[in-house]
PDB file of C-alpha atoms and ligand atoms in Angstrom:
ATOM      1  CA  MET A 607     -77.913-306.590 238.470  1.00 44.00           C
ATOM      2  CA  PRO A 608     -77.860-303.271 237.593  1.00 48.00           C
ATOM      3  CA  CYS A 609     -77.627-301.414 241.223  1.00 58.00           C
ATOM      4  CA  ARG A 610     -76.143-303.346 244.534  1.00 65.00           C
ATOM      5  CA  ASP A 611     -79.829-302.227 246.052  1.00 73.00           C
ATOM      6  CA  LEU A 612     -81.979-303.291 243.361  1.00 76.00           C
ATOM      7  CA  ALA A 613     -79.978-307.418 243.413  1.00 83.00           C
ATOM      8  CA  GLU A 614     -81.010-307.099 247.091  1.00 87.00           C
ATOM      9  CA  GLU A 615     -84.865-306.259 246.567  1.00 90.00           C
ATOM     10  CA  LEU A 616     -84.595-308.754 243.946  1.00 91.00           C
ATOM     11  CA  THR A 617     -83.293-311.520 246.250  1.00 92.00           C
ATOM     12  CA  ALA A 618     -85.744-310.506 249.080  1.00 94.00           C
ATOM     13  CA  ALA A 619     -89.119-310.192 246.570  1.00 94.00           C
ATOM     14  CA  VAL A 620     -87.278-313.490 245.209  1.00 95.00           C
ATOM     15  CA  ALA A 621     -87.185-315.519 248.943  1.00 95.00           C
ATOM     16  CA  GLY A 622     -90.397-313.639 249.819  1.00 95.00           C
ATOM     17  CA  ALA A 623     -92.475-315.847 247.323  1.00 96.00           C
ATOM     18  CA  VAL A 624     -90.735-319.306 247.219  1.00 96.00           C
ATOM     19  CA  GLN A 625     -91.153-318.959 251.033  1.00 95.00           C
ATOM     20  CA  LYS A 626     -95.376-318.326 249.994  1.00 95.00           C
ATOM     21  CA  ILE A 627     -95.579-321.248 247.335  1.00 96.00           C
ATOM     22  CA  PHE A 628     -93.406-323.445 247.829  1.00 96.00           C
ATOM     23  CA  GLY A 629     -93.139-323.667 252.140  1.00 94.00           C
ATOM     24  CA  PHE A 630     -89.556-324.399 252.144  1.00 93.00           C
ATOM     25  CA  ALA A 631     -86.797-321.423 253.811  1.00 93.00           C
ATOM     26  CA  THR A 632     -84.405-320.469 251.588  1.00 94.00           C
ATOM     27  CA  ALA A 633     -80.128-318.934 251.466  1.00 93.00           C
ATOM     28  CA  PHE A 634     -78.927-316.323 249.168  1.00 89.00           C
ATOM     29  CA  GLY A 635     -74.841-316.400 248.204  1.00 86.00           C
ATOM     30  CA  PRO A 636     -72.702-316.269 245.519  1.00 84.00           C
ATOM     31  CA  LEU A 637     -72.251-320.027 244.364  1.00 86.00           C
ATOM     32  CA  LEU A 638     -71.103-319.913 240.249  1.00 88.00           C
ATOM     33  CA  THR A 639     -68.964-316.265 239.589  1.00 86.00           C
ATOM     34  CA  ASP A 640     -67.364-317.494 236.544  1.00 93.00           C
ATOM     35  CA  LEU A 641     -70.041-318.032 233.515  1.00 95.00           C
ATOM     36  CA  ALA A 642     -67.016-318.376 231.178  1.00 96.00           C
ATOM     37  CA  PHE A 643     -67.173-322.134 231.011  1.00 97.00           C
ATOM     38  CA  ALA A 644     -71.025-321.323 228.788  1.00 98.00           C
ATOM     39  CA  PHE A 645     -70.463-319.017 226.721  1.00 98.00           C
ATOM     40  CA  ASP A 646     -71.090-319.445 223.316  1.00 98.00           C
ATOM     41  CA  ALA A 647     -68.559-317.046 220.755  1.00 97.00           C
ATOM     42  CA  ALA A 648     -70.852-317.959 217.383  1.00 97.00           C
ATOM     43  CA  ARG A 649     -73.643-316.659 219.139  1.00 97.00           C
ATOM     44  CA  GLU A 650     -73.065-314.138 222.299  1.00 97.00           C
ATOM     45  CA  GLN A 651     -74.672-315.826 224.575  1.00 98.00           C
ATOM     46  CA  TYR A 652     -74.959-317.888 227.657  1.00 98.00           C
ATOM     47  CA  HIS A 653     -75.483-321.358 227.203  1.00 98.00           C
ATOM     48  CA  SER A 654     -78.307-322.665 229.876  1.00 98.00           C
ATOM     49  CA  THR A 655     -77.937-326.713 230.268  1.00 98.00           C
ATOM     50  CA  PRO A 656     -74.010-326.446 231.139  1.00 98.00           C
ATOM     51  CA  ILE A 657     -74.675-323.659 234.090  1.00 97.00           C
ATOM     52  CA  LEU A 658     -77.668-325.946 235.191  1.00 98.00           C
ATOM     53  CA  LYS A 659     -75.133-329.426 235.401  1.00 97.00           C
ATOM     54  CA  ARG A 660     -72.288-327.045 237.189  1.00 97.00           C
ATOM     55  CA  LEU A 661     -74.832-325.407 239.877  1.00 96.00           C
ATOM     56  CA  ALA A 662     -76.556-328.823 240.607  1.00 96.00           C
ATOM     57  CA  GLU A 663     -73.268-330.357 241.193  1.00 95.00           C
ATOM     58  CA  ASP A 664     -71.583-327.299 243.266  1.00 94.00           C
ATOM     59  CA  ALA A 665     -74.900-327.065 245.290  1.00 92.00           C
ATOM     60  CA  PRO A 666     -74.702-327.226 248.661  1.00 91.00           C
ATOM     61  CA  GLU A 667     -75.366-330.559 249.995  1.00 91.00           C
ATOM     62  CA  TRP A 668     -77.857-329.671 252.330  1.00 92.00           C
ATOM     63  CA  ALA A 669     -79.893-327.782 249.361  1.00 94.00           C
ATOM     64  CA  LEU A 670     -83.237-329.330 248.316  1.00 94.00           C
ATOM     65  CA  LYS A 671     -83.164-327.332 244.844  1.00 96.00           C
ATOM     66  CA  ILE A 672     -81.146-324.179 244.039  1.00 96.00           C
ATOM     67  CA  ILE A 673     -81.484-321.157 241.804  1.00 96.00           C
ATOM     68  CA  ALA A 674     -79.183-318.918 239.909  1.00 96.00           C
ATOM     69  CA  LEU A 675     -79.751-315.020 239.314  1.00 94.00           C
ATOM     70  CA  VAL A 676     -78.740-313.992 236.192  1.00 94.00           C
ATOM     71  CA  GLU A 677     -78.049-310.966 233.748  1.00 92.00           C
ATOM     72  CA  VAL A 678     -76.480-312.937 230.790  1.00 95.00           C
ATOM     73  CA  ASP A 679     -78.375-313.920 227.617  1.00 96.00           C
ATOM     74  CA  LEU A 680     -79.302-317.683 227.862  1.00 97.00           C
ATOM     75  CA  PHE A 681     -80.295-319.619 225.524  1.00 98.00           C
ATOM     76  CA  ILE A 682     -81.128-322.965 224.647  1.00 97.00           C
ATOM     77  CA  PRO A 683     -79.761-324.643 221.141  1.00 96.00           C
ATOM     78  CA  ILE A 684     -83.746-324.652 219.695  1.00 95.00           C
ATOM     79  CA  LEU A 685     -84.276-321.588 220.617  1.00 95.00           C
ATOM     80  CA  THR A 686     -83.103-317.735 220.231  1.00 95.00           C
ATOM     81  CA  HIS A 687     -83.874-316.940 223.777  1.00 95.00           C
ATOM     82  CA  VAL A 688     -85.162-318.464 227.029  1.00 96.00           C
ATOM     83  CA  TYR A 689     -85.903-316.184 229.902  1.00 95.00           C
ATOM     84  CA  GLY A 690     -85.046-319.374 232.378  1.00 97.00           C
ATOM     85  CA  GLU A 691     -84.375-322.938 232.350  1.00 98.00           C
ATOM     86  CA  ALA A 692     -85.039-325.609 234.395  1.00 98.00           C
ATOM     87  CA  GLN A 693     -84.212-329.374 235.398  1.00 98.00           C
ATOM     88  CA  LEU A 694     -87.460-331.256 235.910  1.00 98.00           C
ATOM     89  CA  GLY A 695     -88.205-333.404 238.632  1.00 97.00           C
ATOM     90  CA  GLY A 696     -83.958-332.223 239.328  1.00 96.00           C
ATOM     91  CA  LYS A 697     -81.979-330.047 241.464  1.00 96.00           C
ATOM     92  CA  ALA A 698     -81.291-326.997 239.660  1.00 97.00           C
ATOM     93  CA  CYS A 699     -82.970-324.074 237.229  1.00 98.00           C
ATOM     94  CA  ILE A 700     -81.849-320.710 236.743  1.00 97.00           C
ATOM     95  CA  VAL A 701     -82.995-317.131 235.485  1.00 97.00           C
ATOM     96  CA  SER A 702     -82.055-314.051 233.635  1.00 96.00           C
ATOM     97  CA  SER A 703     -83.069-310.486 234.469  1.00 93.00           C
ATOM     98  CA  TYR A 704     -81.544-309.816 230.854  1.00 93.00           C
ATOM     99  CA  ARG A 705     -84.495-310.366 228.438  1.00 92.00           C
ATOM    100  CA  LEU A 706     -87.373-309.063 231.576  1.00 90.00           C
ATOM    101  CA  ASN A 707     -86.005-305.579 232.220  1.00 81.00           C
ATOM    102  CA  ASP A 708     -87.457-302.854 229.736  1.00 70.00           C
ATOM    103  CA  GLU A 709     -85.639-300.081 229.995  1.00 66.00           C
ATOM    104  CA  SER A 710     -89.261-297.806 228.139  1.00 63.00           C
ATOM    105  CA  TRP A 711     -90.882-298.374 231.362  1.00 58.00           C
ATOM    106  CA  ARG A 712     -91.308-295.058 232.860  1.00 62.00           C
ATOM    107  CA  HIS A 713     -93.882-295.550 235.224  1.00 67.00           C
ATOM    108  CA  ASN A 714     -93.463-298.535 237.907  1.00 75.00           C
ATOM    109  CA  ALA A 715     -90.427-300.043 236.236  1.00 82.00           C
ATOM    110  CA  ARG A 716     -88.620-301.560 239.551  1.00 85.00           C
ATOM    111  CA  GLU A 717     -92.208-302.979 240.045  1.00 87.00           C
ATOM    112  CA  LYS A 718     -92.839-304.039 237.535  1.00 89.00           C
ATOM    113  CA  PHE A 719     -89.221-306.444 236.441  1.00 91.00           C
ATOM    114  CA  LEU A 720     -89.826-307.774 240.018  1.00 93.00           C
ATOM    115  CA  GLN A 721     -92.498-309.520 239.455  1.00 94.00           C
ATOM    116  CA  ARG A 722     -91.445-310.592 235.755  1.00 95.00           C
ATOM    117  CA  MET A 723     -88.844-312.078 237.576  1.00 95.00           C
ATOM    118  CA  ILE A 724     -90.688-313.461 241.055  1.00 96.00           C
ATOM    119  CA  LYS A 725     -92.906-315.327 238.007  1.00 97.00           C
ATOM    120  CA  GLU A 726     -90.188-316.869 236.031  1.00 97.00           C
ATOM    121  CA  ALA A 727     -87.965-318.222 239.777  1.00 97.00           C
ATOM    122  CA  ILE A 728     -91.093-319.526 240.328  1.00 97.00           C
ATOM    123  CA  HIS A 729     -91.922-321.070 236.971  1.00 98.00           C
ATOM    124  CA  GLU A 730     -88.894-322.445 236.937  1.00 98.00           C
ATOM    125  CA  LEU A 731     -88.385-323.790 240.035  1.00 98.00           C
ATOM    126  CA  GLY A 732     -92.121-325.661 239.852  1.00 98.00           C
ATOM    127  CA  HIS A 733     -89.752-327.225 236.930  1.00 98.00           C
ATOM    128  CA  THR A 734     -87.831-328.815 239.891  1.00 98.00           C
ATOM    129  CA  PHE A 735     -90.747-330.016 241.412  1.00 97.00           C
ATOM    130  CA  ASN A 736     -91.758-332.564 238.462  1.00 97.00           C
ATOM    131  CA  LEU A 737     -94.739-329.266 237.379  1.00 98.00           C
ATOM    132  CA  ARG A 738     -94.931-328.868 233.194  1.00 98.00           C
ATOM    133  CA  HIS A 739     -96.625-326.363 231.512  1.00 97.00           C
ATOM    134  CA  CYS A 740     -99.861-325.602 231.944  1.00 98.00           C
ATOM    135  CA  ARG A 741    -102.325-324.721 229.290  1.00 97.00           C
ATOM    136  CA  ASP A 742    -104.072-322.523 231.686  1.00 97.00           C
ATOM    137  CA  HIS A 743    -102.589-318.358 230.923  1.00 94.00           C
ATOM    138  CA  ARG A 744    -102.837-317.099 234.409  1.00 96.00           C
ATOM    139  CA  CYS A 745    -101.295-320.014 235.734  1.00 97.00           C
ATOM    140  CA  ILE A 746     -97.166-319.301 236.595  1.00 97.00           C
ATOM    141  CA  MET A 747     -96.630-322.303 234.825  1.00 98.00           C
ATOM    142  CA  HIS A 748     -97.773-321.205 231.866  1.00 97.00           C
ATOM    143  CA  TYR A 749     -95.235-321.053 228.840  1.00 95.00           C
ATOM    144  CA  CYS A 750     -94.249-318.018 228.575  1.00 92.00           C
ATOM    145  CA  ARG A 751     -93.242-316.741 224.528  1.00 90.00           C
ATOM    146  CA  SER A 752     -92.947-312.830 224.886  1.00 91.00           C
ATOM    147  CA  GLU A 753     -92.724-310.383 228.128  1.00 90.00           C
ATOM    148  CA  ALA A 754     -95.946-309.589 227.246  1.00 90.00           C
ATOM    149  CA  ASP A 755     -97.263-313.022 228.534  1.00 92.00           C
ATOM    150  CA  VAL A 756     -94.785-313.062 231.650  1.00 94.00           C
ATOM    151  CA  ASP A 757     -96.780-309.497 232.105  1.00 92.00           C
ATOM    152  CA  LEU A 758    -100.571-311.443 231.598  1.00 93.00           C
ATOM    153  CA  LYS A 759     -99.970-314.410 233.779  1.00 96.00           C
ATOM    154  CA  SER A 760     -99.748-314.219 237.544  1.00 95.00           C
ATOM    155  CA  GLU A 761     -97.731-314.893 241.000  1.00 95.00           C
ATOM    156  CA  GLU A 762     -99.820-317.440 242.101  1.00 96.00           C
ATOM    157  CA  LEU A 763    -100.567-322.190 240.661  1.00 97.00           C
ATOM    158  CA  CYS A 764    -103.528-322.696 239.343  1.00 98.00           C
ATOM    159  CA  ARG A 765    -105.353-325.197 241.728  1.00 97.00           C
ATOM    160  CA  TYR A 766    -104.632-328.060 239.715  1.00 98.00           C
ATOM    161  CA  CYS A 767    -100.809-327.519 239.077  1.00 98.00           C
ATOM    162  CA  ARG A 768    -101.358-326.627 243.310  1.00 97.00           C
ATOM    163  CA  ILE A 769    -101.823-330.208 243.379  1.00 98.00           C
ATOM    164  CA  LEU A 770     -99.730-331.463 242.187  1.00 98.00           C
ATOM    165  CA  LEU A 771     -96.694-329.150 243.444  1.00 97.00           C
ATOM    166  CA  LEU A 772     -98.074-330.533 246.972  1.00 96.00           C
ATOM    167  CA  ASP A 773     -98.477-334.221 245.770  1.00 96.00           C
ATOM    168  CA  GLU A 774     -94.250-334.121 245.076  1.00 96.00           C
ATOM    169  CA  ILE A 775     -93.687-331.891 248.578  1.00 95.00           C
ATOM    170  CA  LYS A 776     -95.076-334.853 250.486  1.00 94.00           C
ATOM    171  CA  LYS A 777     -92.779-337.446 248.339  1.00 92.00           C
ATOM    172  CA  LEU A 778     -89.782-335.409 248.512  1.00 88.00           C
ATOM    173  CA  THR A 779     -90.342-335.037 252.932  1.00 84.00           C
ATOM    174  CA  ALA A 780     -91.989-338.563 253.087  1.00 82.00           C
ATOM    175  CA  TRP A 781     -89.019-340.788 255.266  1.00 65.00           C
TER     176      TRP A 781
HETATM  177 ZN1  LIG B1500     -91.619-323.455 231.590  1.00 95.26          ZN
HETATM  178 ZN1  LIG B1501    -101.484-324.856 236.327  1.00 95.26          ZN
END
């Protein structure tokens, strides 16, 4: 993150949103400090899939899900870049601030950046709870091709996705 207090504000904001949408407690700390293993020299970007694999392996056992917030530009081979990636129904997901932090904003730059990061974080976490892409463009599970798409969607799940999430959480927490 560009500065320390923004990073703290970001993690606090994401934690608050995660708690609100998923109802689980969150904890923050450094996990993967060196992403060199995922760097693609030809593309000068980081391949997100091997990072997810490593995150899932390194996650503490008590963690139900793990999300990494990174600054580097991420890609998967079929796309020029991604805002994030998730293991569908798995443990790990990742979100990058690289494309979401637009310095051309004059007003509310900070607030807008935080909102975008929250939306993409919830979106990727949603995938780890087995949620697929949603056609409702206001739904947080809507697939966004541009930053404008991200700005357009709300910070909420649509009714349909909310029901799917509750079902999934019920399954996860049933003993
Ligand atoms: Zn998605
Ligand atoms: Zn939806």
